[in-house]
Every structure is written in structure tokens, then in C-alpha cells.
Coordinates of C-alpha atoms in Angstrom, one line a residue:
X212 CA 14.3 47.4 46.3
X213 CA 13.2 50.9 46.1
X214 CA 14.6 54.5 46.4
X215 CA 11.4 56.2 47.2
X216 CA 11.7 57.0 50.9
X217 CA 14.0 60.1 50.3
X218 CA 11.5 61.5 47.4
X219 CA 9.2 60.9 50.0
X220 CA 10.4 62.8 52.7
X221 CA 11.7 65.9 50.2
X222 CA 7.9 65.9 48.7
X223 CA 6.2 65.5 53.0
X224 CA 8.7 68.9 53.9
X225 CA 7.2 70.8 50.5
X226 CA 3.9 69.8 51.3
X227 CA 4.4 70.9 54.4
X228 CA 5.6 74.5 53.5
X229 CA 3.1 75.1 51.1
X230 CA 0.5 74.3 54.0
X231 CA 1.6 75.4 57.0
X232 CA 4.9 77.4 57.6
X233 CA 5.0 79.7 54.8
X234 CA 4.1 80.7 50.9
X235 CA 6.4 83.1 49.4
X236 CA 5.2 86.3 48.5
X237 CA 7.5 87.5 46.4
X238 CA 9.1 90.3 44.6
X239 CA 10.7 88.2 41.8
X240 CA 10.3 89.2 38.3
X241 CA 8.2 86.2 36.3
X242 CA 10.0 83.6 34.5
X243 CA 13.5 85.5 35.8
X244 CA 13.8 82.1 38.4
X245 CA 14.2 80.0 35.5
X246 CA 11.9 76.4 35.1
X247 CA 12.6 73.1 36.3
X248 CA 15.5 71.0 34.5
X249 CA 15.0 67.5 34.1
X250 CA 17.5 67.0 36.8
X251 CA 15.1 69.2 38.7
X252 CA 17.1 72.0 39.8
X253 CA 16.1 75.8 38.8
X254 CA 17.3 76.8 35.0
X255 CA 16.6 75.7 31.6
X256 CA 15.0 72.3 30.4
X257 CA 18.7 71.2 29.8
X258 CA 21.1 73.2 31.9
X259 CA 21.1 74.3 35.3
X260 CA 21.4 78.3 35.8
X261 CA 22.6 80.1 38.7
X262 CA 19.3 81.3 39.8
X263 CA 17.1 79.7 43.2
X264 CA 14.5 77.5 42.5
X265 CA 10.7 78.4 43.6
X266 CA 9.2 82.4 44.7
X267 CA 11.4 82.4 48.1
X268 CA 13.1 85.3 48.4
X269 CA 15.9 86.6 51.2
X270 CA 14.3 85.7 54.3
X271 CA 11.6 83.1 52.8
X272 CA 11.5 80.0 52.5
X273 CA 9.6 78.4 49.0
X274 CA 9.2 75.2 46.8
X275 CA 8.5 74.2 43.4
X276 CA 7.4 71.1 41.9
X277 CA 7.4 69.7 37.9
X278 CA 6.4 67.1 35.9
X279 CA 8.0 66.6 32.4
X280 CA 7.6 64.2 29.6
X281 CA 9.8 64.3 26.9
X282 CA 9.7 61.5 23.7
X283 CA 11.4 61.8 20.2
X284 CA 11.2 58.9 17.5
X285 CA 12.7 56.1 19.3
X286 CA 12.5 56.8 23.0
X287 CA 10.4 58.8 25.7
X288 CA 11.2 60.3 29.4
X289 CA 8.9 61.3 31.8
X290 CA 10.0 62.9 35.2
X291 CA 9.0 64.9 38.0
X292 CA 10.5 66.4 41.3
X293 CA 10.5 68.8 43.9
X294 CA 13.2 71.5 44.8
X295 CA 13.3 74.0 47.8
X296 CA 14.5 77.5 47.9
X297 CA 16.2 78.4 51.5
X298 CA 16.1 82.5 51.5
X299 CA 17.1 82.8 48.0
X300 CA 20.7 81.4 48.4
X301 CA 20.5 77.3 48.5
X302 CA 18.3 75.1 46.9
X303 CA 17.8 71.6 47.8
X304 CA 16.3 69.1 44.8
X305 CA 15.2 66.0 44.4
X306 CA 13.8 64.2 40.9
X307 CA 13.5 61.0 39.2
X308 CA 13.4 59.8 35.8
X309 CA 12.1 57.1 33.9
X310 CA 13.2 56.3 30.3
X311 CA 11.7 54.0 28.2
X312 CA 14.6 52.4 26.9
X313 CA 12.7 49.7 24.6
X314 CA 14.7 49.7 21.8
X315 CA 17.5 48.5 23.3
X316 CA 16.1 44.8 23.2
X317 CA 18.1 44.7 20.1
X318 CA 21.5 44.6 22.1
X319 CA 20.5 40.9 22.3
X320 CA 21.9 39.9 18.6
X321 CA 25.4 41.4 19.9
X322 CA 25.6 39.2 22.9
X323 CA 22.9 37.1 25.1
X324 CA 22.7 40.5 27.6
X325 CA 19.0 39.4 28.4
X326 CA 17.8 42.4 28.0
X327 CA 13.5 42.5 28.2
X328 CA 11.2 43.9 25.8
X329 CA 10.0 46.8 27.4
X330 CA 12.8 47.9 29.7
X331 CA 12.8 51.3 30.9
X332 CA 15.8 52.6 33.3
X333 CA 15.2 54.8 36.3
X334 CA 16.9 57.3 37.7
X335 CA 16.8 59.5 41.1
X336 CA 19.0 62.8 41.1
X337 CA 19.5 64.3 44.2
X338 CA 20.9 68.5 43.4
X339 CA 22.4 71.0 45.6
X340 CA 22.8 74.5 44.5
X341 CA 24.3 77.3 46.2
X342 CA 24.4 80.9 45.2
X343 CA 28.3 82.1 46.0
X344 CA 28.1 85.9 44.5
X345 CA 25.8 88.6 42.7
X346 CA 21.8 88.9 42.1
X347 CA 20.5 88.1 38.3
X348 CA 17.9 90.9 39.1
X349 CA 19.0 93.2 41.6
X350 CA 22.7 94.0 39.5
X351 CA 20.7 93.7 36.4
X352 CA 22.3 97.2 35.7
X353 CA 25.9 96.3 36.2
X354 CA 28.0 93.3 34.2
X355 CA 28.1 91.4 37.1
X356 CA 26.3 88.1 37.0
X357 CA 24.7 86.1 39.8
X358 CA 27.1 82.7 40.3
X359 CA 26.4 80.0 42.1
X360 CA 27.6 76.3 42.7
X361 CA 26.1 72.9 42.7
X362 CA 26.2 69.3 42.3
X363 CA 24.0 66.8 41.1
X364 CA 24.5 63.1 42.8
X365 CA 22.7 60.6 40.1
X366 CA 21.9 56.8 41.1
X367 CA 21.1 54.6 38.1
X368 CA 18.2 51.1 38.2
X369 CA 19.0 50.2 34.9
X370 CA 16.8 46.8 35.7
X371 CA 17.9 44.3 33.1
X372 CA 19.8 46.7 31.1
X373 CA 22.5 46.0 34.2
X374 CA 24.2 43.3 32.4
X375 CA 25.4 45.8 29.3
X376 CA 26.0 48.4 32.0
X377 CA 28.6 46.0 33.3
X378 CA 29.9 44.9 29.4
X379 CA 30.6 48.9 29.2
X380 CA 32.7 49.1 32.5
X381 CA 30.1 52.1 33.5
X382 CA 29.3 52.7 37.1
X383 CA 25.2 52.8 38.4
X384 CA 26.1 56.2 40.1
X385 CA 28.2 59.4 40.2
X386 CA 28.0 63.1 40.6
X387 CA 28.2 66.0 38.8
X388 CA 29.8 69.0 39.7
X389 CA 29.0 72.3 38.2
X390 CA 29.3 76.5 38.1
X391 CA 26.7 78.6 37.0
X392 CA 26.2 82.5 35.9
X393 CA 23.2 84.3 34.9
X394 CA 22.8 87.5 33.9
X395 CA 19.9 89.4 33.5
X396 CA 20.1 92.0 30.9
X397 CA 16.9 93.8 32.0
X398 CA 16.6 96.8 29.7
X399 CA 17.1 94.6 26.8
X400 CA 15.1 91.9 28.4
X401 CA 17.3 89.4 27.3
X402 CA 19.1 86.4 29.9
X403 CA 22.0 84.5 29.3
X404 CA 23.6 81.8 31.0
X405 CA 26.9 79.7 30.6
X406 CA 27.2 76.8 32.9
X407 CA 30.8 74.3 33.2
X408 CA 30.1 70.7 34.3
X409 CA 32.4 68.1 35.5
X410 CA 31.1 64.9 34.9
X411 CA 31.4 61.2 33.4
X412 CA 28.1 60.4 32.9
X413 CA 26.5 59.0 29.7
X414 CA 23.8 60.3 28.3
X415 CA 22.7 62.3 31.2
X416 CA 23.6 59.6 33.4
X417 CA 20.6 57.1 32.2
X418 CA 23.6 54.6 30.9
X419 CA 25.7 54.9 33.6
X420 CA 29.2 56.9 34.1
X421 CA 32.5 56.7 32.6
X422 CA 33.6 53.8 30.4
X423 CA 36.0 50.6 30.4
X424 CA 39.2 50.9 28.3
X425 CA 39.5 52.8 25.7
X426 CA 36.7 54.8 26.7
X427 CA 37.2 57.7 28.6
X428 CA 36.4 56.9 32.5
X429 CA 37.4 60.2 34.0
X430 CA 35.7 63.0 34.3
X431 CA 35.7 66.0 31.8
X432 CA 34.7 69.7 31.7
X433 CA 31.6 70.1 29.5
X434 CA 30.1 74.2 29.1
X435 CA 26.6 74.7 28.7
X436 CA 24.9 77.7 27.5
X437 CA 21.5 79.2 27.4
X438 CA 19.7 82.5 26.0
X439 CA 16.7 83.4 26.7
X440 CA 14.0 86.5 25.7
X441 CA 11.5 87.6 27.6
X442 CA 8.3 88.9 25.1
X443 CA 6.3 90.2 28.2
X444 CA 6.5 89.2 31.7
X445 CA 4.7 86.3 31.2
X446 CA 6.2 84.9 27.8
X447 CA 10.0 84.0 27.1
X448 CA 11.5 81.8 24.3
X449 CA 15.1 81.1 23.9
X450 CA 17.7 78.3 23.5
X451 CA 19.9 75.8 24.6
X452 CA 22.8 74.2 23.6
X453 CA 25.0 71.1 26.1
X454 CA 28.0 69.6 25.3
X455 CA 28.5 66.2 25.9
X456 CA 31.2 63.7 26.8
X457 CA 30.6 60.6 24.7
X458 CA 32.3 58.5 27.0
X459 CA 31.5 55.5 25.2
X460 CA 32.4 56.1 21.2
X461 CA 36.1 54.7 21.4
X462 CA 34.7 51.3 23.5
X463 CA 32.7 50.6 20.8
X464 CA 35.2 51.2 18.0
X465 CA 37.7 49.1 19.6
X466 CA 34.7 46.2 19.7
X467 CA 34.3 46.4 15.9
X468 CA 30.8 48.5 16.7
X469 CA 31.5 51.5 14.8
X470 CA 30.2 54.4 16.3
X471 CA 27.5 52.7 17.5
X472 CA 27.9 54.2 21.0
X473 CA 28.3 57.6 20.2
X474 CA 26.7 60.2 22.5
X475 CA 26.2 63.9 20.6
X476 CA 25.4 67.0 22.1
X477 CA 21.9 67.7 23.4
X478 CA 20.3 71.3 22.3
X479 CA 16.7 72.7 21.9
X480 CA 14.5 76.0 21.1
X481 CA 12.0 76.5 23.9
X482 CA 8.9 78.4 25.0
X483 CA 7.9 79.4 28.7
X484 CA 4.8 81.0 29.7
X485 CA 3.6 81.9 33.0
X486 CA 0.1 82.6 33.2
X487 CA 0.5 83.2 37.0
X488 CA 3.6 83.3 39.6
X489 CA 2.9 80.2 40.7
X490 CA 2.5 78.1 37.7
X491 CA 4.7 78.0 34.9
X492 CA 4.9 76.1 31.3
X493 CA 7.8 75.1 28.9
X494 CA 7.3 73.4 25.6
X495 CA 10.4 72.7 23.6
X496 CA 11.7 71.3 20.5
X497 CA 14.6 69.2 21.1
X498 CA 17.3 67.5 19.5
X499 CA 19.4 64.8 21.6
X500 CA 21.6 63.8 18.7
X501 CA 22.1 60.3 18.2
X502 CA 21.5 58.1 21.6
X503 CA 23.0 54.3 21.0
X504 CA 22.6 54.7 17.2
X505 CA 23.8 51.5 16.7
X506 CA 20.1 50.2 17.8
X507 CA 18.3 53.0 16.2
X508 CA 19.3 53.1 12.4
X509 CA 21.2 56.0 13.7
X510 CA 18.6 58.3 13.8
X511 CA 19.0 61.6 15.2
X512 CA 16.6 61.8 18.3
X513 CA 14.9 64.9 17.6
X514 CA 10.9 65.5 19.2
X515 CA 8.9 67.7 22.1
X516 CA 10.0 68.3 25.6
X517 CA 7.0 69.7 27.7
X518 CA 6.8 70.2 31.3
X519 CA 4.6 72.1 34.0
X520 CA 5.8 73.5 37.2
X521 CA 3.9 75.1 39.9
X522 CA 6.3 77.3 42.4
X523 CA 5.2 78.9 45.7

């Protein structure tokens, strides 16, 4: 069974803009727009921001794609997408993710899961974003940010990781809900964010959402935050910081595991350049906290995150 056909369809409409109905020629600043997420939507590597994804401004029509790899001691992700921005106000993304979840061939000395050596989970994350008020650039003299809206719907092919899915009482899809502001504090040339998300997802989503009794099933409001300085108009480093749920600790204590499902909150220092406005670069150095540290010597996961994105 696959979940290509939407990808598909979402990457056969960019193609299509960039080719025939219309590039962007735009008046946004560099690097303002934000990179690609790994959920794919406009922002941070980490957190969504309130800005539109690709060049498009009012009255254009633009798209963006990314490809990211990320890998820290004991695991690696490597994703791509494509987004597109509707006259600067609504942005329409689609990614997927692929996670090499190998070490979790140890959850076979807890119970006969069947787990395979070399399992990696896959997910596709379909996002909708909507700008609702103000302009990160155009009040960039006033205190009013640009807000916008958006949710991220995740579905979850966790292959044979399935059967501790279902041991954990977490679902193989769910959606996120979220609020964004950005504001762009142009004479100081410094941009700041602060996202709120509503969600029951694990890790991101990549271990399903919520969590049999006691762990917490429901959804909870987690803030987000990022800074970022822009050098020139081509360079910008800053940081992130995402506060997590761990849905899962309390299952895990009550099964005489410790806090060997503990989930920690995900943060990292990044650069961005943009040698053009069409292609853009983000290397980071990340720190995911512990993920299933019961299976990892509870290590922290701490390595690179690196992605390119062109934008039109």
C-alpha cells in the first residue's frame, strides 16, 4: 500500500507553476520567508512561523521545495516536500519523512514485538497555513506581528514497528493544530517568533499519537519559540527551542520501564544562507533530547540538521 499519489499530484501542480503559469518575482526581503520545517511548512527547521512559504507575493502565486537529512548518534531522518504560496496569505504543504528507526530492534528482549533489523518508519504530513492578520515586513515599524493559523494532518507507516505502536495504545494518525506570530524587527534586523501547538503526537508524530493509560492521550498546548539574526541579507543564524509532550513517560513507569519512554524537548542553533532568492541553505546543530532512551543507553540525541530549498 502506498501514500504517494497525493505527493504526487502536490509535486505535478508545482512543477507546473514553476513551468508554465507563473514565477514569482518578488519584493520579499531574503531569508524574511523563513526555510522549510521538516513538516514542510514555511519557518524554522523545528517550528512553523507565521510567514508564507515560497517568493509569491499578494497577487502571485509561488512554490518551494526542500530536502533535509538530519542524523544524531543513534538515528537519522531524511525528508523532502513541497509547499505552495496562494498570494501571500495560504500555503498549502505536503512532505514526508523517513526515519531510520534501527535501534529499536532491541524492543525484542521486552516482548516478542517482531520488530526487523533495519526498520525505518515513514511519515507523510499534509499542512495548511493561513495568514489571519499583519505583515512580518510591511509593519516591521509598528509592534504588530504577522499571525497566521495552521494545521498539520500526520499519517504514520510504522511497518513492523506497528505491533509496539499498538502495545503503547498510540494512534497511526492525528493533527496538529497551531498559531503563529512573527515579527520582523527590521532596524535591528533581528526576527522572532512564538508559536502554540495543540497536539498528541510523540516525538513529532514518528511513534504515533497520544498514549494508553496512564499516559496522557489528549491533547496539550506546547509553545514554540524562535530568534533569528540576519548578518546581511543573505546570512542569518539564530535558534530554536520546542516543547514537547512526552506522552509516553508515565506508560512506561507504570510497566516497570523507568523512564525509558521519555520524550524531551527538541532545540537547535542554526545557520541560513541564501546565495540567491531562489535557493536557500540551513545547517543546524541539534539536540532532540533523549528519544526511547531506554534502547539507546539513554543518550541524548544531539548531531546536524541540514537542508536545501529552492523557492520561486
Amino acid at each position: 500500500m502506498t501514500h504517494r499519489p497525493p505527493f504526487t499530484l502536490l509535486a505535478a501542480a508545482a512543477l507546473t507553476l514553476v513551468s508554465g503559469l507563473a514565477q514569482a518575482d518578488t519584493g520579499k526581503l531574503l531569508l524574511t520567508g523563513g526555510v522549510s520545517t521538516i513538516a514542510g511548512s514555511a519557518g524554522g527547521g523545528l517550528t512553523p512561523w507565521a510567514v508564507i512559504g515560497s517568493n509569491a507575493t499578494e497577487g502571485e502565486v509561488g512554490v518551494s521545495a526542500y530536502a533535509t537529512r538530519a542524523a544524531t548518534q543513534d538515528y537519522s531522518l531524511n525528508g523532502y516536500g513541497v509547499a505552495l504560496g496562494l498570494h501571500d496569505r495560504l500555503e498549502l504543504s505536503l512532505a514526508r519523512q523517513d526515519f531510520d528507526a534501527s535501534p529499536a530492534i532491541a524492543l525484542n528482549g521486552i516482548a516478542p514485538f517482531g520488530v526487523t533489523p533495519g526498520q525505518h518508519i515513514k511519515m507523510d504530513v499534509l499542512g495548511i497555513k493561513l495568514k489571519v492578520a499583519g505583515d512580518a515586513v510591511l509593519n516591521s515599524d509598528s509592534w504588530m506581528p504577522q499571525i497566521a493559523v495552521g494545521l498539520e494532518h500526520k499519517q504514520v507507516h510504522p511497518g513492523s514497528i506497528g505491533s509496539v505502536l499498538d502495545f503503547l495504545g498510540t494512534k497511526t494518525s492525528g493533527t496538529d493544530v497551531y498559531v503563529s506570530a512573527t515579527k520582523l524587527l527590521l532596524a535591528q534586523s533581528v526576527l522572532v517568533n512564538g508559536t502554540l501547538r495543540y497536539t498528541n503526537a510523540n516525538q513529532n508524530g514518528l511513534l504515533g499519537f497520544g498514549s494508553a493509560a496512564p499516559g496522557k492521550n489528549s491533547r496539550s498546548l506546547q509553545p514554540e519559540f524562535s530568534v533569528a539574526y540576519l548578518i546581511n541579507k543573505k546570512l542569518a543564524v539564530g535558534a530554536e527551542y520546542r516543547f514537547k509532550p512526552n506522552n509516553l513517560q508515565a506508560l512506561g513507569a507504570a510497566a516497570g520501564l523507568g523512564a525509558a519512554l521519555r520524550e524531551d524537548d527538541w532545540k537547535d542553533i542554526f545557520v541560513a544562507w541564501a546565495p540567491s532568492k531562489n535557493v536557500s541553505l540551513t545547517l543546524a546543530y541539534v539536540d532532540l533530547g533523549r528519544i526511547v532512551p531506554g534502547i539507546t543507553n539513554n543518550r541524548r540525541q544531539t548531531g546536524y540538521y541540514l537542508s536545501a530549498q529552492v523557492a520561486f
